[in-house]
Coordinates of C-alpha atoms in Angstrom, one line a residue:
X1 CA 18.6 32.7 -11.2
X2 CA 18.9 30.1 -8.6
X3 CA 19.2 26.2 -9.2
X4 CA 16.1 25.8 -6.7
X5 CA 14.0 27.7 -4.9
X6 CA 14.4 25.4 -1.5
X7 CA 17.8 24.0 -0.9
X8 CA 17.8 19.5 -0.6
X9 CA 18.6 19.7 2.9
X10 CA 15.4 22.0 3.4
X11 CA 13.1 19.6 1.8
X12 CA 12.2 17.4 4.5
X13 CA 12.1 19.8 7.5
X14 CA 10.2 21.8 5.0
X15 CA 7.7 19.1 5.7
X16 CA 7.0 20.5 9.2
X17 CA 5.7 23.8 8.7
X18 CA 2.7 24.3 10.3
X19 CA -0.3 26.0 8.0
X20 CA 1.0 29.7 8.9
X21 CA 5.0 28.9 8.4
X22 CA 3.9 27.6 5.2
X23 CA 1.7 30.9 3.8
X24 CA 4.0 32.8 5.2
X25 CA 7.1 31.6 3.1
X26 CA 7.2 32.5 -0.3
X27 CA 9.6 29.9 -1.6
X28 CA 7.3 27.2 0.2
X29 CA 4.3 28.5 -2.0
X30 CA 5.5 28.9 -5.2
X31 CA 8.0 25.3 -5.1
X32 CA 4.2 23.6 -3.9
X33 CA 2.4 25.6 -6.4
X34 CA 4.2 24.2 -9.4
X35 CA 4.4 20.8 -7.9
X36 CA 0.7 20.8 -7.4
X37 CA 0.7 21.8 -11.1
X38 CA 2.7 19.3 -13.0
X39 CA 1.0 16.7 -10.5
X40 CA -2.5 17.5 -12.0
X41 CA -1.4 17.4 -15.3
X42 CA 0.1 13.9 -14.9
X43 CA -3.1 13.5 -12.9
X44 CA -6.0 13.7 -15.5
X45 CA -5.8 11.2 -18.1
X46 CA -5.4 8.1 -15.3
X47 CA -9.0 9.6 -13.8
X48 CA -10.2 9.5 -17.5
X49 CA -9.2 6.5 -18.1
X50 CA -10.4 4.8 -15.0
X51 CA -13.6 6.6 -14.9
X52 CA -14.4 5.0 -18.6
X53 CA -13.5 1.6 -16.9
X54 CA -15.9 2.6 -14.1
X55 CA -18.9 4.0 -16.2
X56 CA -18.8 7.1 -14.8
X57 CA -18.7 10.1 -16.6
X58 CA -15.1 11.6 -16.4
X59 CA -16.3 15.1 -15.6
X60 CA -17.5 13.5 -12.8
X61 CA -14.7 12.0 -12.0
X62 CA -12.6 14.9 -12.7
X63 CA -14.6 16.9 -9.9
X64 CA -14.3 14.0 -6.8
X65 CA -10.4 13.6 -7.8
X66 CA -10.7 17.6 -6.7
X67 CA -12.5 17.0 -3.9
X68 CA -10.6 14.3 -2.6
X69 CA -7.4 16.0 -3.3
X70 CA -8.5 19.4 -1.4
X71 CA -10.2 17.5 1.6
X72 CA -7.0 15.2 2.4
X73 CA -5.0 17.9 2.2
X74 CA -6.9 19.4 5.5
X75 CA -7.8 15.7 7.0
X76 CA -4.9 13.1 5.7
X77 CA -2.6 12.0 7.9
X78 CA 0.3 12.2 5.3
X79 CA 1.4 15.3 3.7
X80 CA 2.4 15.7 0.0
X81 CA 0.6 12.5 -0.6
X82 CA -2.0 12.3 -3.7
X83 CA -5.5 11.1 -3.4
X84 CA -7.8 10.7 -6.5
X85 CA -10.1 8.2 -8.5
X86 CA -8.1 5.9 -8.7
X87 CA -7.9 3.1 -11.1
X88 CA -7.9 -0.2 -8.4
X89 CA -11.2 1.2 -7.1
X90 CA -12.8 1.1 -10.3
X91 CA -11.9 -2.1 -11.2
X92 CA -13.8 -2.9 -7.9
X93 CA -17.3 -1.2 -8.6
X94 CA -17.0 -1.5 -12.5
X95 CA -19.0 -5.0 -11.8
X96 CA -21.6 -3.4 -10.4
X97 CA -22.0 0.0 -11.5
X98 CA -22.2 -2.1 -15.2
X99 CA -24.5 -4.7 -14.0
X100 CA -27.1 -2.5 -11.8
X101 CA -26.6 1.2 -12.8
X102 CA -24.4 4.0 -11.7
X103 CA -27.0 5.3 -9.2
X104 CA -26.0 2.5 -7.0
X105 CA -22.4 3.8 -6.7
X106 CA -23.3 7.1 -4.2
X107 CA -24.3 4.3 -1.9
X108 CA -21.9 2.2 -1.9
X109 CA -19.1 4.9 -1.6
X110 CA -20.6 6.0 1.3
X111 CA -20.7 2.9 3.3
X112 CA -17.4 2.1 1.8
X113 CA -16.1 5.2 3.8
X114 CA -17.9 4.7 7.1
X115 CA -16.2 1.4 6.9
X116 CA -12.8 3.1 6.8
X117 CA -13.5 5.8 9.1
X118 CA -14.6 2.9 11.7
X119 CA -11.4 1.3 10.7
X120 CA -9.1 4.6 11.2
X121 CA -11.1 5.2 14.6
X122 CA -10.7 2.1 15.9
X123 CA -6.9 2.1 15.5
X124 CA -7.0 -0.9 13.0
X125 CA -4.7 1.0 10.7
X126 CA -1.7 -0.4 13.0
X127 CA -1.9 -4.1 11.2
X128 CA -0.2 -2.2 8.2
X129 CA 3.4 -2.6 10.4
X130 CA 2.9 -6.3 9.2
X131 CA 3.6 -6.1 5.8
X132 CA 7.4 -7.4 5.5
X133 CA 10.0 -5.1 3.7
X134 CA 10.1 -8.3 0.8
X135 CA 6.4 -7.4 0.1
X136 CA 6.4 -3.2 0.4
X137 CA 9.3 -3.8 -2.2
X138 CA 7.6 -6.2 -4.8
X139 CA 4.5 -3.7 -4.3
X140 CA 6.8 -0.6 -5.6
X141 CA 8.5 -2.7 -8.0
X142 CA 5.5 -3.6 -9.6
X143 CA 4.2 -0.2 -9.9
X144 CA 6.7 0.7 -11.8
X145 CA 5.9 -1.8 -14.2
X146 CA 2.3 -1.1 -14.4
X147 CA 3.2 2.9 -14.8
X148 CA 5.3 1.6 -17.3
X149 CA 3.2 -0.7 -19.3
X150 CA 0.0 1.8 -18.7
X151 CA 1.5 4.3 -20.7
X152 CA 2.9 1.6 -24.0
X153 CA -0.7 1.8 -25.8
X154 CA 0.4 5.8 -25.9
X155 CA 2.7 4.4 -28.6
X156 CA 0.9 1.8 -30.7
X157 CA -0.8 2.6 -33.6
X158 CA -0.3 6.4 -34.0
X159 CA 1.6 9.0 -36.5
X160 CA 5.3 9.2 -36.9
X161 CA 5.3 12.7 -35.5
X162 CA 4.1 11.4 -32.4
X163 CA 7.9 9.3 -31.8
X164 CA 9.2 13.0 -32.5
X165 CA 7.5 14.6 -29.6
X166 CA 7.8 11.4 -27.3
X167 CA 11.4 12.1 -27.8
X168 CA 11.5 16.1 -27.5
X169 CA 9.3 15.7 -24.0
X170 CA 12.2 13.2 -22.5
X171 CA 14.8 15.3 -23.9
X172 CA 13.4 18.8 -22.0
X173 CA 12.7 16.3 -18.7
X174 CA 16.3 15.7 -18.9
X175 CA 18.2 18.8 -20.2
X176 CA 16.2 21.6 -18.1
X177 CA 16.8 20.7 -15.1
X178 CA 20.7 21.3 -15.9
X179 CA 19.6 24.6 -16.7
X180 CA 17.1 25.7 -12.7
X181 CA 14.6 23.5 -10.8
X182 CA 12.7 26.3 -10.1
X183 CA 10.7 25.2 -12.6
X184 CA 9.9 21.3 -12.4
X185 CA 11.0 20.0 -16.2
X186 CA 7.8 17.7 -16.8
X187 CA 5.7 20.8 -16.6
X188 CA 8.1 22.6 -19.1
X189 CA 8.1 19.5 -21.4
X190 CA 3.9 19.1 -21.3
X191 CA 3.9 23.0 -21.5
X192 CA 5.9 23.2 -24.6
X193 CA 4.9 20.1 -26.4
X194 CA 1.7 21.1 -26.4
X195 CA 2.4 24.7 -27.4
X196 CA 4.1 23.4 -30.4
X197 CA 1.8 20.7 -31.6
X198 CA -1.4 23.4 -31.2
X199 CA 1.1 26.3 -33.2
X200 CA 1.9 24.0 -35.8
X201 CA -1.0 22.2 -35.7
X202 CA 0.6 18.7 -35.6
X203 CA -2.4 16.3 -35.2
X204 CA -1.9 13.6 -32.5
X205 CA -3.6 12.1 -30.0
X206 CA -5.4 14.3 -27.0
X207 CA -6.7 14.2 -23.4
X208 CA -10.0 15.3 -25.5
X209 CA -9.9 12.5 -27.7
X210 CA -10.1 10.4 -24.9
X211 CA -13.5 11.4 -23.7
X212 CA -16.0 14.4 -24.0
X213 CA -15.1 17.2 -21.7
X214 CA -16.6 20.3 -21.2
X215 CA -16.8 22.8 -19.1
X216 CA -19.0 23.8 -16.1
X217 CA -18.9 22.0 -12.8
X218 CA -21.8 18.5 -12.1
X219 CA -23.9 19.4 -9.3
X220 CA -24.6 16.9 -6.0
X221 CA -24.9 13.7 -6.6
X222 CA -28.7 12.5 -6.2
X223 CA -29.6 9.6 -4.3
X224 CA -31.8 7.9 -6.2
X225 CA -32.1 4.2 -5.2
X226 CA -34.2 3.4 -1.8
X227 CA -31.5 2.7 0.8
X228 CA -33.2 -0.3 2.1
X229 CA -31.8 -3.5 3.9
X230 CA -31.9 -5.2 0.4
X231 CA -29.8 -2.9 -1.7
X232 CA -27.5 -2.2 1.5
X233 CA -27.4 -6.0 1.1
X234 CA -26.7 -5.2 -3.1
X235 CA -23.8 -3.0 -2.1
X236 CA -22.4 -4.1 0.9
X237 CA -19.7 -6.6 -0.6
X238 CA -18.6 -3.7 -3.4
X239 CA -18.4 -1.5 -0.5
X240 CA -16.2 -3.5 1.5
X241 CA -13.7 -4.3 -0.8
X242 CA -13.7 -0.4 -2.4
X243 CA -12.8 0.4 1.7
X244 CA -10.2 -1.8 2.1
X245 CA -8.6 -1.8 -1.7
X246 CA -8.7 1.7 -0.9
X247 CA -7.3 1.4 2.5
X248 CA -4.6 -1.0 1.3
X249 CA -3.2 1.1 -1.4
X250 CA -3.4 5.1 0.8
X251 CA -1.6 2.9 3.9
X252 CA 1.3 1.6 1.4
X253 CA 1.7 5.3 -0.3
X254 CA 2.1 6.6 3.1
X255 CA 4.7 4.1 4.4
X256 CA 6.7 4.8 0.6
X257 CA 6.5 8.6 1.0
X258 CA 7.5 8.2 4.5
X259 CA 10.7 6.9 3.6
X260 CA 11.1 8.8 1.1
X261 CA 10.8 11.8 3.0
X262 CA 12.2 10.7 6.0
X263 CA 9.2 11.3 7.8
X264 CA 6.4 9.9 9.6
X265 CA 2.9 9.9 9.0
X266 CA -0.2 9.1 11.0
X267 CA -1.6 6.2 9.3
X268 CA -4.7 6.3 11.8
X269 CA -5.7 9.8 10.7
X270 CA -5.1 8.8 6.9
X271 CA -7.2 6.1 7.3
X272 CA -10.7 7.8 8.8
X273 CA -9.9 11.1 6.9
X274 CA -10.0 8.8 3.4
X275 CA -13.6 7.9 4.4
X276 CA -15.2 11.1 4.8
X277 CA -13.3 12.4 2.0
X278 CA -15.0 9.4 -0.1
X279 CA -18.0 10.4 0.9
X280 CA -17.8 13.7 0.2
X281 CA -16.5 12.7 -3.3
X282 CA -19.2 10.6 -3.4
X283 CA -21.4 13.2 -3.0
X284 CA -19.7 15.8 -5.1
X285 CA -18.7 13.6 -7.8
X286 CA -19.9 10.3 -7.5
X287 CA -17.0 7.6 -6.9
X288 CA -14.2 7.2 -4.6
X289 CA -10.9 6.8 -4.4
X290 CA -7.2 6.4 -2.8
X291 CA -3.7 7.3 -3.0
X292 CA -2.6 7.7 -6.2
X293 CA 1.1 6.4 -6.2
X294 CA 2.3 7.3 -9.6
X295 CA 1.1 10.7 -8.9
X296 CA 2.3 11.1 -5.3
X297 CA 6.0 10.1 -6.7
X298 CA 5.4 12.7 -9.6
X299 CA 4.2 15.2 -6.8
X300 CA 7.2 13.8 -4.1
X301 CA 10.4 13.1 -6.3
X302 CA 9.7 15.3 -9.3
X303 CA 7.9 18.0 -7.9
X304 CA 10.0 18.4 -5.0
X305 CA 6.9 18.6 -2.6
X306 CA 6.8 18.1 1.4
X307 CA 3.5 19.5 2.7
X308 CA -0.4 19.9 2.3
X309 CA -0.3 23.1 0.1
X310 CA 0.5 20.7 -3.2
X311 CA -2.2 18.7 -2.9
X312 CA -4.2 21.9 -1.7
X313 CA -2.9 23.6 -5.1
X314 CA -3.3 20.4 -6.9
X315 CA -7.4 20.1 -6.4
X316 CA -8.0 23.7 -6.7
X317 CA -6.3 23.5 -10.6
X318 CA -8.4 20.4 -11.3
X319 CA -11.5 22.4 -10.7
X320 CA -10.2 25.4 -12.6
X321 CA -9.2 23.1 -15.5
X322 CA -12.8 21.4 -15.5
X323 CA -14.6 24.6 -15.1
X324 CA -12.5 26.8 -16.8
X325 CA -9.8 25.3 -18.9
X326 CA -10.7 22.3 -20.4
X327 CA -10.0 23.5 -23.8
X328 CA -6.8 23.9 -22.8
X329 CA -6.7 20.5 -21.0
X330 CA -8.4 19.0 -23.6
X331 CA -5.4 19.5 -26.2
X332 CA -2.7 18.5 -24.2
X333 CA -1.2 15.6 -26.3
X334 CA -1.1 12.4 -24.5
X335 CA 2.7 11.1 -25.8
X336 CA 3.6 13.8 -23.6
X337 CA 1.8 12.8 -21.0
X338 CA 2.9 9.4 -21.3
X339 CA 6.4 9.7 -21.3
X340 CA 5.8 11.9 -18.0
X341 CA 4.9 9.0 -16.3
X342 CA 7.2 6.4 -18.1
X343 CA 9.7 8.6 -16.5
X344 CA 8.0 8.6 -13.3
X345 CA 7.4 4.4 -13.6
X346 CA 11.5 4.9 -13.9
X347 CA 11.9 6.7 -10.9
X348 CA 9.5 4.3 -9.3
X349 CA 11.3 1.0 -9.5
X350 CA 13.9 0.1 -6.6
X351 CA 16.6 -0.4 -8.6
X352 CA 18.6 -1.4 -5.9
X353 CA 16.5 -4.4 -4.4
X354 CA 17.4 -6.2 -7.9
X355 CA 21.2 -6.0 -8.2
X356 CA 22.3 -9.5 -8.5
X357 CA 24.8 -8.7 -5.6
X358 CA 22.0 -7.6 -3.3
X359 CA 20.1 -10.7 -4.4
X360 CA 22.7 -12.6 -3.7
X361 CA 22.6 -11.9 -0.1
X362 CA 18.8 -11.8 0.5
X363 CA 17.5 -14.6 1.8
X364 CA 16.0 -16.9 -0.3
X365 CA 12.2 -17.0 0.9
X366 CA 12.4 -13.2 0.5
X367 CA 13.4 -13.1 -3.1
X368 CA 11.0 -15.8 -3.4
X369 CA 7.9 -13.2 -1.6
X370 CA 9.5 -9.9 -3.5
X371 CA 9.1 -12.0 -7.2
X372 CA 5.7 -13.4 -6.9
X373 CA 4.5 -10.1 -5.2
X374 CA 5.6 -8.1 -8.5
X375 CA 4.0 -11.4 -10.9
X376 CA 0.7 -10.7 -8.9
X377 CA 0.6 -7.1 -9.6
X378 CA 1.6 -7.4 -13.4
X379 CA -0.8 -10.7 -13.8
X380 CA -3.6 -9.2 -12.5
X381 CA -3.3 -5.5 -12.4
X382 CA -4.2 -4.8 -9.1
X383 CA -1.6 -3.9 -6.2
X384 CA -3.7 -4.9 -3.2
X385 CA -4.2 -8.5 -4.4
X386 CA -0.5 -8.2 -4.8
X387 CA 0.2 -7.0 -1.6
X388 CA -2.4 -9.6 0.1
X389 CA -0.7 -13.1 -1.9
X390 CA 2.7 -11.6 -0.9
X391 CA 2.0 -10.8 2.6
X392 CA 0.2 -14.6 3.2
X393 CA 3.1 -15.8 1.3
X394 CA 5.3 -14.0 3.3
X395 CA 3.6 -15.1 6.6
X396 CA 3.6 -19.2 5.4
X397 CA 7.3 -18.5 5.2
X398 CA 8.0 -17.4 8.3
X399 CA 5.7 -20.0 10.1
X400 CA 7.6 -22.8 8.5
X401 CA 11.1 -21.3 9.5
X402 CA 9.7 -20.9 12.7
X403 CA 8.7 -24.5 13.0
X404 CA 11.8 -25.4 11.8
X405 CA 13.9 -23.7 14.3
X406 CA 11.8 -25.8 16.6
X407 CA 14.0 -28.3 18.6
X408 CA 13.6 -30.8 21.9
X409 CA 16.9 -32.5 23.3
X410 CA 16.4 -35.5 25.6
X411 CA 19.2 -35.4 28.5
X412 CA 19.1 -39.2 30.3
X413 CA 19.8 -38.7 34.1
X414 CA 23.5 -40.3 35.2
X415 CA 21.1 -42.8 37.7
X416 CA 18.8 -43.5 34.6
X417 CA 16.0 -42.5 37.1
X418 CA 14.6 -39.5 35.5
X419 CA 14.9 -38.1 31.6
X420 CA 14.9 -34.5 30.8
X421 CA 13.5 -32.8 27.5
X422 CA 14.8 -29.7 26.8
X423 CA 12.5 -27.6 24.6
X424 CA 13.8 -24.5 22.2
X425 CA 11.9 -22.1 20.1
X426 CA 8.4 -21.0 20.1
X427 CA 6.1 -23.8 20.3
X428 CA 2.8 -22.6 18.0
X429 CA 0.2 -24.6 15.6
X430 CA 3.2 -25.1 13.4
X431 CA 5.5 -26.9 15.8
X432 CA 3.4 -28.6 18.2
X433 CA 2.0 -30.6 15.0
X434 CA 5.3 -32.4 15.9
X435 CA 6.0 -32.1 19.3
X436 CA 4.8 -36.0 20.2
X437 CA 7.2 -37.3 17.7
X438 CA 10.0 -36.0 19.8
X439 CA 8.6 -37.9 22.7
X440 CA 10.0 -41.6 23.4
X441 CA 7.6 -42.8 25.5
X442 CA 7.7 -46.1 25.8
X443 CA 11.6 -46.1 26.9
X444 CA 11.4 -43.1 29.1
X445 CA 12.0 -44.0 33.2
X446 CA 9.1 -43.1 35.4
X447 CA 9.8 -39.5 36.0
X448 CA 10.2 -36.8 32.8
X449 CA 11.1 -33.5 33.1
X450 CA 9.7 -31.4 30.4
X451 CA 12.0 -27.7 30.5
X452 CA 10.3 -24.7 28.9
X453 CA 13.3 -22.7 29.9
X454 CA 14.3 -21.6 26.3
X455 CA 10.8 -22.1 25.0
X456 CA 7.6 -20.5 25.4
X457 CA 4.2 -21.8 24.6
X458 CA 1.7 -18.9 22.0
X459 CA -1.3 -21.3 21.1
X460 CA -4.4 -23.8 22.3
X461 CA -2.6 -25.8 19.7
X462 CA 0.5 -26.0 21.9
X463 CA -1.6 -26.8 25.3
X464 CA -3.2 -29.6 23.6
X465 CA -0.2 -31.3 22.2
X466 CA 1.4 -30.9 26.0
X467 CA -1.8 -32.2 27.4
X468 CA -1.8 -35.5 25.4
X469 CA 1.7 -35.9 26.0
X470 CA 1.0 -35.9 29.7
X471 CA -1.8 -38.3 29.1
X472 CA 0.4 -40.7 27.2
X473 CA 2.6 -40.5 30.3
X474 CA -0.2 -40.6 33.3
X475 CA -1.4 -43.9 31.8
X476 CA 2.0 -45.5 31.5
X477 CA 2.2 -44.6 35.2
X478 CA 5.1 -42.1 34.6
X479 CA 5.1 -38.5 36.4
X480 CA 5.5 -35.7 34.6
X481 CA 6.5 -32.1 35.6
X482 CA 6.8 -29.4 33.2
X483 CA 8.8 -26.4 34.2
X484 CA 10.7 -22.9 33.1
X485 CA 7.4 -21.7 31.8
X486 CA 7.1 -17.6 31.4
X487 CA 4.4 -16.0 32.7
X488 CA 2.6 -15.7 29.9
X489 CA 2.6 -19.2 28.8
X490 CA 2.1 -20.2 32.1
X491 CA -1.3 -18.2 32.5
X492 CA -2.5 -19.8 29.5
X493 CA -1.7 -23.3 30.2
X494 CA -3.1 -22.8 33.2
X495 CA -7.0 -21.5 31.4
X496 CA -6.6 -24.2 28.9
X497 CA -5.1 -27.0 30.2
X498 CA -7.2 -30.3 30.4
X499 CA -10.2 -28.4 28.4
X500 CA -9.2 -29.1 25.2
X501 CA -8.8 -32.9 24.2
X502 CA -12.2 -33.9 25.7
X503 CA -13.1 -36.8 27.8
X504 CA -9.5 -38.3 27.5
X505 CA -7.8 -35.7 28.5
X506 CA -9.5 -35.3 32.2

C-alpha cells in the first residue's frame, strides 16, 4: 500500500483544481473525504460546548455548523478552511440570548451578516494587510494555548482508565502514520478508542454526556419577535460585534492557511460569503459563526486537505451524524477527543517565533506586541480582543519610532544672512508635536529656509505646526520660504494652509 494517496509536492497545486478536476480525481476525493471526516469528529464537542455557553440547543447548533460548513465551501473565498459555531461568537450573544431569550438571536444573526456582506462588498476586507507579522504570531501562539488549555478539564476529575486511553489515542496519532497516511491517524485513534471502550464497556466520559442528542434534523428557524426599530435598536450592538468578531477571526484563518498552503485566498469573497452563510445558519439552525482555527489546522496539517470538497464532505457528515448517527456520535469518548486537539494545539504553536536565538534578534517592541498579544488571548479568552490590543499596540509602537526618527538640522549661512532647516522623516501628529522646539527663533537672521527635501508632510497636524512657525517668524519680521515639498504634501498644504489656527494664523 502506498505511504499517501497524494504525493507533498502535490498538495498545494492540488489546491487549484477546479470543481471537475477535483470529482474527476479519485485520490483527490477519497484524501478530502477522510480529512473532512476526522475534521467533524474533532468538530462536534467545541459546537457542544459553545452552544451550552450560548443557550442554544446543540442540535441546533450541530445543524448551522453544517450549514455553514457546506455553504462556504461553494461561497468562501478560502479553500480547505473550516467554518462553524464557533466559540468567540457565543461568548458575544450569550449576554443577550441569556438576558432577552433565544428568539432574539435569528435577528441579530442576520443583521450581523448583512453587516459583513456590506463589509466584503465594499472591499473593506483589505484593512486586514495591517495586522503586523508580531501580532498574526501572538494570535497563533495563543491559540495553541487556548486549544491546549480547552481540552485540560478532559483530564480532571475522571477514572483511571481514562489516563490509559489518553495515552493509547497519542500513541496510534504517532505510530500509524509510520505505518500509511492514507488513512489520517486521529481518525484511526478516535475510531478505535471508541471501539474498544463500547466492546469492553469501559465507562468514561462521552460527547452524550455532554448534552442530550438525538436524532432527526430542527426545522426553520421562526421569527418570532416583531422586527421593529426598537428591537433592531435591542440587537444592533450584539450584531455588530458577532460581524466583526466573526470577521476578525475567518480573515486571520485565511491569512494562516494561506501560508500554510502557500496560497492565496480572496479575503473579499470570504468576507461577504461569511454573511449569507450566517444567515442562512441563522435560518437553518439558529446562530452564527466563523472560521474555526483549531479545526481548519486539524483539516489543513493533519488531514492533508487543499480544496472545497473537505469542507463539502465535512458538513454533509455532520448532518448524517445528527440525523442518522448520533448514537454513534454520542459514545465517542471525549479523552480521545481531547488529546486530538492537544495534539492539534501542538501543531498550532510557532515554535519557531520563540527560540531564544530568534528572540534575540527580533526587535524589541515586537517581542513586546507578540507577548502581550498571546497574555490577551489567554487572559481573556477571546482572539479578536487579542488581535485588536496587539494591533493598537503595535500601531503606538510604530508612531513613536516614527517620531523618533524625526530630525531638523539648522545649517547657518557663511554671510550669517540666511539660516537653513533641514527637515528628515515623515512629519505626522506624532512629530509635529515637536517641530517648534526645533525652531530658534529669536536668534534666527531675517530670512529662513525651511527644506522639505527629505521630508514630507501626511497630516492637518503637520500644516498647523508649519503655519504657527511661520507666524512666529512674519511677526518678528523674518521671511520665510519653505521648499522641496512633494506633490502630495504640497497639495495639502496648499487646501489647509492658514485655515487651521484661527484668527492668528491669517
Amino acid at each position: 500500500m502506498p505511504r499517501s494517496l497524494l504525493s507533498t509536492r502535490d498538495l498545494n497545486t492540488r489546491g487549484s483544481l477546479s470543481w471537475r478536476g477535483i470529482l474527476t480525481s479519485p485520490a483527490v476525493i477519497v484524501t478530502e473525504a477522510l480529512a473532512g471526516a476526522v475534521t467533524v469528529l474533532a468538530l462536534i464537542p467545541e459546537v457542544i460546548s459553545f452552544a451550552i455557553i450560548a443557550g442554544v440547543d446543540p442540535v441546533n447548533a450541530l445543524v448551522a455548523s453544517a450549514v455553514l460548513a457546506i455553504s462556504m465551501s461553494f461561497l468562501g473565498g478560502r479553500r480547505a478552511m473550516v467554518t462553524a459555531a464557533a466559540g468567540s461568537v457565543a461568548l458575544v450573544v450569550a449576554p443577550l440570548v441569556h438576558a432577552e431569550g433565544v428568539e432574539y438571536l435569528l435577528p441579530t444573526v442576520i443583521v450581523a451578516g448583512v453587516v459583513q456582506i456590506v463589509f466584503g462588498v465594499t472591499g473593506l476586507a483589505r484593512v486586514m494587510r495591517y495586522i503586523p507579522r508580531s501580532v498574526m504570531i501572538g494570535f497563533v501562539n495563543g491559540l495553541g494555548v487556548l486549544i491546549f488549555a480547552a481540552q485540560v478539564n478532559a483530564l480532571i476529575d475522571v477514572p483511571w482508565q481514562v489516563y490509559l486511553l489518553f495515552a493509547l489515542t497519542l500513541l496510534i496519532i504517532w505510530l500509524f502514520p509510520r505505518l500509511t497516511k492514507v488513512v489520517p491517524a486521529p481518525l484511526v485513534a478516535i475510531i478505535a478508542v471508541t471501539a474498544l471502550t463500547v466492546a469492553l464497556g469501559i465507562t468514561v466520559p462521552t460527547v452524550g454526556d455532554e448534552a442530550e442528542i438525538t436524532g432527526g434534523l430542527p426545522g426553520i428557524t421562526p421569527f418570532s419577535v416583531p422586527f421593529t426599530l426598537d428591537t433592531l435598536v435591542l440587537i444592533a450592538p450584539t450584531a455588530i460585534a458577532v460581524a466583526f468578531v466573526g470577521l476578525i477571526e475567518t480573515l486571520l484563518t485565511a491569512k494562516l492557511v494561506d501560508d500554510m498552503t502557500d496560497s492565496r485566498s480572496s479575503k473579499k469573497r470570504e468576507s461577504w460569503g461569511l454573511g449569507v452563510a450566517n444567515i442562512l445558519s441563522g435560518i437553518w439552525g439558529g446562530i452564527a459563526g466563523c472560521a474555526m482555527i483549531g479545526q481548519t489546522v486539524v483539516n489543513v496539517k493533519i488531514g492533508r486537505a487543499r480544496t472545497r470538497l473537505s469542507t463539502l464532505f465535512a458538513g454533509l457528515f455532520l448532518l448524517a451524524f445528527v440525523a442518522l448517527l448520533s448514537n454513534v456520535m454520542a459514545v465517542i469518548p471525549m479523552v480521545a477527543l481531547a488529546a486530538v486537539m492537544m495534539v492539534v494545539a501542538v501543531r498550532t504553536v510557532d515554535w519557531h517565533s520563540i527560540r531564544p536565538r530568534v528572540v534575540r534578534r527580533m526587535p524589541r517592541a515586537e517581542v513586546l506586541v507578540m507577548v502581550v498579544t498571546v497574555a490577551t488571548v489567554v487572559a481573556t479568552g477571546n482572539l479578536a480582543i487579542g488581535v485588536g490590543i496587539g494591533a493598537v499596540l503595535a500601531s503606538l509602537l510604530l508612531l513613536q519610532r516614527a517620531s523618533q526618527a524625526f530630525n531638523v538640522t539648522r545649517v547657518l549661512a557663511t554671510d550669517g544672512e540666511s539660516v537653513e532647516y533641514r527637515v528628515r522623516g515623515a512629519l505626522f501628529f506624532a512629530s509635529s508635536n515637536d517641530l517648534a522646539d526645533r525652531f530658534h527663533e529669536a536668534g534666527d537672521p531675517a530670512r529662513v529656509v525651511i527644506d522639505f527635501t527629505e521630508s514630507r508632510i501626511w497630516d492637518a497636524s503637520s500644516v498647523a505646526a508649519l503655519d504657527a512657525i511661520e507666524e512666529k517668524y512674519r511677526r518678528d519680521g523674518i521671511t520665510v520660504e519653505v521648499r522641496g515639498l512633494d506633490e502630495r504634501s504640497a497639495r495639502l498644504r496648499a487646501s489647509m494652509s492658514g485655515h487651521l489656527n484661527g484668527p492668528a494664523a491669517e
